[in-house]
Amino acid sequence: MKRLQRNHYIALALLEYGPFERHPHGGWRFGARRITSEMADRLTASGRAEIIGDRLQLIKRVRR
């Protein structure tokens, strides 16, 4: 997998606690923390998160 920027890893750490919800004025929210739609797009393109409905959630990895 491609290495992400530091702030992407912060968002991934928050996704371990629960999903981000789509904000009506753009972007995504987890409590008071907000990320841009572009960051959500990069997380989904990297294969680390997925969008289901209005939620951005972590993809569960199965280790072999």
CSV table of N, CA and C in Angstrom, one decimal:
chain,number,residue,atom,x,y,z
A,1,MET,N,0.8,-1.2,0.0
A,1,MET,CA,0.0,0.0,0.0
A,1,MET,C,0.9,1.2,0.0
A,2,LYS,N,0.4,2.3,-0.6
A,2,LYS,CA,1.1,3.5,-0.7
A,2,LYS,C,1.0,4.2,0.7
A,3,ARG,N,2.1,4.9,1.0
A,3,ARG,CA,2.3,5.6,2.3
A,3,ARG,C,1.4,6.9,2.2
A,4,LEU,N,0.7,7.2,3.3
A,4,LEU,CA,-0.2,8.3,3.4
A,4,LEU,C,0.5,9.4,4.2
A,5,GLN,N,-0.1,10.6,4.1
A,5,GLN,CA,0.3,11.8,4.9
A,5,GLN,C,0.0,11.6,6.3
A,6,ARG,N,0.6,12.3,7.2
A,6,ARG,CA,0.4,12.1,8.7
A,6,ARG,C,-1.0,12.4,9.1
A,7,ASN,N,-1.7,13.4,8.5
A,7,ASN,CA,-3.0,13.7,8.9
A,7,ASN,C,-4.0,12.6,8.5
A,8,HIS,N,-3.7,11.8,7.5
A,8,HIS,CA,-4.5,10.7,7.0
A,8,HIS,C,-4.5,9.6,8.1
A,9,TYR,N,-3.3,9.4,8.7
A,9,TYR,CA,-3.2,8.4,9.8
A,9,TYR,C,-4.0,8.8,11.0
A,10,ILE,N,-4.1,10.1,11.3
A,10,ILE,CA,-4.9,10.6,12.4
A,10,ILE,C,-6.4,10.2,12.1
A,11,ALA,N,-6.8,10.5,10.9
A,11,ALA,CA,-8.2,10.1,10.5
A,11,ALA,C,-8.4,8.6,10.6
A,12,LEU,N,-7.5,7.8,10.2
A,12,LEU,CA,-7.6,6.3,10.3
A,12,LEU,C,-7.7,5.9,11.7
A,13,ALA,N,-6.9,6.6,12.6
A,13,ALA,CA,-7.0,6.2,14.1
A,13,ALA,C,-8.4,6.5,14.6
A,14,LEU,N,-9.0,7.6,14.2
A,14,LEU,CA,-10.4,8.0,14.6
A,14,LEU,C,-11.4,7.0,14.0
A,15,LEU,N,-11.1,6.5,12.8
A,15,LEU,CA,-12.1,5.5,12.2
A,15,LEU,C,-12.1,4.2,12.9
A,16,GLU,N,-11.0,3.9,13.7
A,16,GLU,CA,-11.0,2.7,14.5
A,16,GLU,C,-12.1,2.8,15.6
A,17,TYR,N,-12.4,4.0,16.1
A,17,TYR,CA,-13.4,4.2,17.1
A,17,TYR,C,-14.8,4.2,16.6
A,18,GLY,N,-15.0,4.6,15.3
A,18,GLY,CA,-16.3,4.7,14.7
A,18,GLY,C,-16.3,5.4,13.4
A,19,PRO,N,-17.3,5.4,12.6
A,19,PRO,CA,-17.3,6.0,11.3
A,19,PRO,C,-17.5,7.5,11.3
A,20,PHE,N,-17.0,8.2,10.3
A,20,PHE,CA,-17.3,9.6,10.0
A,20,PHE,C,-18.6,9.7,9.4
A,21,GLU,N,-19.4,10.7,9.6
A,21,GLU,CA,-20.7,10.9,9.0
A,21,GLU,C,-20.6,12.1,8.0
A,22,ARG,N,-21.3,12.0,6.9
A,22,ARG,CA,-21.2,13.1,5.9
A,22,ARG,C,-21.9,14.3,6.5
A,23,HIS,N,-21.2,15.4,6.3
A,23,HIS,CA,-21.7,16.7,6.8
A,23,HIS,C,-22.5,17.4,5.7
A,24,PRO,N,-23.7,18.0,6.0
A,24,PRO,CA,-24.5,18.6,5.0
A,24,PRO,C,-23.9,19.7,4.2
A,25,HIS,N,-22.9,20.4,4.8
A,25,HIS,CA,-22.2,21.5,4.2
A,25,HIS,C,-20.9,21.1,3.5
A,26,GLY,N,-20.7,19.8,3.3
A,26,GLY,CA,-19.5,19.3,2.7
A,26,GLY,C,-18.5,18.7,3.7
A,27,GLY,N,-17.8,17.8,3.3
A,27,GLY,CA,-16.8,17.1,4.2
A,27,GLY,C,-17.4,16.0,5.1
A,28,TRP,N,-16.6,15.6,6.0
A,28,TRP,CA,-17.1,14.5,6.9
A,28,TRP,C,-16.8,14.8,8.3
A,29,ARG,N,-17.6,14.4,9.3
A,29,ARG,CA,-17.4,14.7,10.7
A,29,ARG,C,-17.3,13.4,11.6
A,30,PHE,N,-16.5,13.5,12.6
A,30,PHE,CA,-16.4,12.6,13.6
A,30,PHE,C,-16.4,13.4,14.9
A,31,GLY,N,-17.5,13.6,15.5
A,31,GLY,CA,-17.6,14.5,16.6
A,31,GLY,C,-17.3,16.0,16.2
A,32,ALA,N,-16.4,16.6,16.8
A,32,ALA,CA,-16.0,18.0,16.3
A,32,ALA,C,-14.9,18.0,15.3
A,33,ARG,N,-14.3,16.8,15.0
A,33,ARG,CA,-13.2,16.7,14.0
A,33,ARG,C,-13.8,16.6,12.6
A,34,ARG,N,-13.3,17.3,11.7
A,34,ARG,CA,-13.8,17.4,10.3
A,34,ARG,C,-12.7,17.1,9.4
A,35,ILE,N,-13.0,16.3,8.3
A,35,ILE,CA,-12.0,16.1,7.2
A,35,ILE,C,-12.7,16.4,5.9
A,36,THR,N,-11.9,16.7,4.9
A,36,THR,CA,-12.4,17.1,3.6
A,36,THR,C,-12.9,15.9,2.8
A,37,SER,N,-13.7,16.2,1.8
A,37,SER,CA,-14.1,15.1,0.9
A,37,SER,C,-13.0,14.6,0.1
A,38,GLU,N,-12.0,15.4,-0.1
A,38,GLU,CA,-10.8,15.0,-0.9
A,38,GLU,C,-10.0,13.9,0.0
A,39,MET,N,-9.9,14.2,1.3
A,39,MET,CA,-9.2,13.2,2.2
A,39,MET,C,-9.9,11.9,2.2
A,40,ALA,N,-11.3,12.0,2.3
A,40,ALA,CA,-12.1,10.8,2.3
A,40,ALA,C,-11.9,10.0,1.0
A,41,ASP,N,-11.8,10.7,-0.1
A,41,ASP,CA,-11.5,10.1,-1.4
A,41,ASP,C,-10.2,9.4,-1.5
A,42,ARG,N,-9.2,10.0,-0.9
A,42,ARG,CA,-7.8,9.4,-0.9
A,42,ARG,C,-7.8,8.2,0.0
A,43,LEU,N,-8.5,8.2,1.1
A,43,LEU,CA,-8.6,7.0,2.0
A,43,LEU,C,-9.3,5.9,1.4
A,44,THR,N,-10.4,6.2,0.6
A,44,THR,CA,-11.1,5.1,-0.1
A,44,THR,C,-10.2,4.6,-1.3
A,45,ALA,N,-9.6,5.5,-2.0
A,45,ALA,CA,-8.7,5.0,-3.1
A,45,ALA,C,-7.5,4.2,-2.6
A,46,SER,N,-7.1,4.4,-1.4
A,46,SER,CA,-5.9,3.6,-0.9
A,46,SER,C,-6.4,2.2,-0.4
A,47,GLY,N,-7.7,2.0,-0.3
A,47,GLY,CA,-8.2,0.8,0.1
A,47,GLY,C,-8.3,0.6,1.6
A,48,ARG,N,-8.2,1.7,2.4
A,48,ARG,CA,-8.2,1.6,3.8
A,48,ARG,C,-9.6,2.0,4.4
A,49,ALA,N,-10.4,2.6,3.7
A,49,ALA,CA,-11.8,3.0,4.1
A,49,ALA,C,-12.8,2.8,3.0
A,50,GLU,N,-14.0,2.8,3.4
A,50,GLU,CA,-15.1,2.7,2.4
A,50,GLU,C,-16.3,3.5,2.8
A,51,ILE,N,-17.0,4.0,1.8
A,51,ILE,CA,-18.2,4.8,2.0
A,51,ILE,C,-19.4,3.9,1.8
A,52,ILE,N,-20.2,3.8,2.9
A,52,ILE,CA,-21.5,3.1,2.8
A,52,ILE,C,-22.6,4.1,3.3
A,53,GLY,N,-23.4,4.4,2.3
A,53,GLY,CA,-24.5,5.4,2.6
A,53,GLY,C,-23.9,6.8,2.9
A,54,ASP,N,-24.1,7.3,4.1
A,54,ASP,CA,-23.6,8.6,4.5
A,54,ASP,C,-22.5,8.4,5.6
A,55,ARG,N,-21.8,7.2,5.6
A,55,ARG,CA,-20.8,6.9,6.6
A,55,ARG,C,-19.5,6.5,5.9
A,56,LEU,N,-18.4,7.0,6.4
A,56,LEU,CA,-17.1,6.6,6.0
A,56,LEU,C,-16.5,5.8,7.1
A,57,GLN,N,-16.3,4.5,6.7
A,57,GLN,CA,-15.8,3.6,7.8
A,57,GLN,C,-14.6,2.8,7.3
A,58,LEU,N,-13.9,2.3,8.3
A,58,LEU,CA,-12.7,1.6,8.2
A,58,LEU,C,-13.0,0.2,7.5
A,59,ILE,N,-12.1,-0.2,6.6
A,59,ILE,CA,-12.3,-1.6,6.1
A,59,ILE,C,-11.5,-2.5,7.0
A,60,LYS,N,-12.2,-3.5,7.4
A,60,LYS,CA,-11.6,-4.5,8.3
A,60,LYS,C,-10.7,-5.4,7.5
A,61,ARG,N,-9.5,-5.5,8.0
A,61,ARG,CA,-8.5,-6.4,7.3
A,61,ARG,C,-8.4,-7.7,8.0
A,62,VAL,N,-8.3,-8.8,7.2
A,62,VAL,CA,-8.2,-10.1,7.7
A,62,VAL,C,-6.8,-10.5,7.5
A,63,ARG,N,-6.1,-10.8,8.6
A,63,ARG,CA,-4.7,-11.2,8.4
A,63,ARG,C,-4.6,-12.7,8.2
A,64,ARG,N,-3.7,-13.2,7.3
A,64,ARG,CA,-3.6,-14.6,7.0
A,64,ARG,C,-2.4,-15.1,7.6
